[in-house]
């Protein structure tokens, strides 16, 4: 791109080709998914990330194990006695 065209493109499309609207929608989906993960961990006996992915899919959230791994870190989820996931905030 010539001159400042690259900057205009970046400002129009956002970082990574996503617009600001798309970033906002992604954050809402992430926050919604985090709320559902909290509910699942509080109400189900979850011992693996795979089980959490499957439970999320059953509730309409199609995500990968890598996404769940990041969510677990973000939510400060830990395994407790018996190998069950629990929220540190509880």
Coordinates of C-alpha atoms in Angstrom, one line a residue:
X1 CA 0.0 0.0 0.0
X2 CA 1.2 3.5 -0.8
X3 CA 1.5 6.3 1.7
X4 CA -1.0 6.2 4.6
X5 CA -3.4 3.7 2.9
X6 CA -2.2 0.9 5.3
X7 CA -3.2 3.1 8.3
X8 CA -6.6 3.9 6.9
X9 CA -7.2 0.2 6.3
X10 CA -6.1 -0.7 9.8
X11 CA -8.4 1.9 11.3
X12 CA -11.3 0.7 9.2
X13 CA -10.9 -3.0 9.7
X14 CA -9.2 -3.1 13.1
X15 CA -6.4 -5.3 14.3
X16 CA -6.4 -8.7 12.8
X17 CA -9.0 -7.7 10.2
X18 CA -11.7 -7.5 12.8
X19 CA -13.8 -4.4 13.1
X20 CA -14.5 -2.8 16.5
X21 CA -18.1 -4.2 16.3
X22 CA -16.7 -7.7 15.8
X23 CA -14.3 -7.3 18.8
X24 CA -17.2 -6.2 21.0
X25 CA -19.4 -9.1 19.9
X26 CA -16.5 -11.5 20.6
X27 CA -16.1 -10.1 24.1
X28 CA -19.8 -10.5 24.8
X29 CA -19.7 -14.1 23.6
X30 CA -16.6 -14.7 25.8
X31 CA -18.3 -13.2 28.8
X32 CA -21.5 -15.2 28.2
X33 CA -19.4 -18.4 27.8
X34 CA -17.6 -17.6 31.1
X35 CA -20.9 -17.3 32.9
X36 CA -22.0 -20.7 31.5
X37 CA -18.7 -22.2 32.5
X38 CA -19.2 -21.0 36.1
X39 CA -22.6 -22.5 36.1
X40 CA -21.4 -25.8 34.7
X41 CA -18.6 -26.1 37.2
X42 CA -20.9 -25.3 40.1
X43 CA -23.6 -27.8 39.1
X44 CA -21.7 -30.7 37.3
X45 CA -18.8 -32.9 38.3
X46 CA -16.3 -31.8 35.6
X47 CA -12.9 -33.6 35.7
X48 CA -11.5 -32.9 32.2
X49 CA -11.4 -30.0 29.8
X50 CA -12.9 -32.4 27.2
X51 CA -15.9 -32.9 29.5
X52 CA -16.3 -29.1 29.9
X53 CA -16.1 -28.7 26.1
X54 CA -18.9 -31.3 25.7
X55 CA -21.0 -29.7 28.4
X56 CA -20.6 -26.3 26.7
X57 CA -21.6 -27.8 23.3
X58 CA -24.7 -29.2 25.0
X59 CA -25.6 -25.7 25.9
X60 CA -25.0 -24.3 22.4
X61 CA -21.4 -23.1 22.7
X62 CA -19.2 -24.6 20.0
X63 CA -15.6 -24.1 21.2
X64 CA -12.3 -25.9 21.2
X65 CA -10.3 -27.4 24.1
X66 CA -7.7 -24.6 23.6
X67 CA -10.5 -22.0 24.2
X68 CA -11.6 -23.8 27.3
X69 CA -8.0 -24.0 28.5
X70 CA -7.7 -20.2 28.2
X71 CA -11.1 -19.7 29.9
X72 CA -10.0 -21.9 32.8
X73 CA -7.0 -19.7 33.3
X74 CA -9.0 -16.5 32.9
X75 CA -11.6 -17.7 35.5
X76 CA -8.9 -19.0 37.9
X77 CA -10.4 -22.5 37.9
X78 CA -8.4 -25.1 39.8
X79 CA -8.7 -28.9 40.3
X80 CA -9.5 -29.8 43.9
X81 CA -9.6 -33.0 45.8
X82 CA -11.0 -35.8 43.6
X83 CA -9.7 -34.1 40.4
X84 CA -12.9 -32.0 40.0
X85 CA -12.7 -28.5 38.7
X86 CA -13.8 -25.7 41.1
X87 CA -13.9 -21.9 41.0
X88 CA -11.4 -20.3 43.4
X89 CA -13.9 -17.5 43.9
X90 CA -16.2 -20.0 45.6

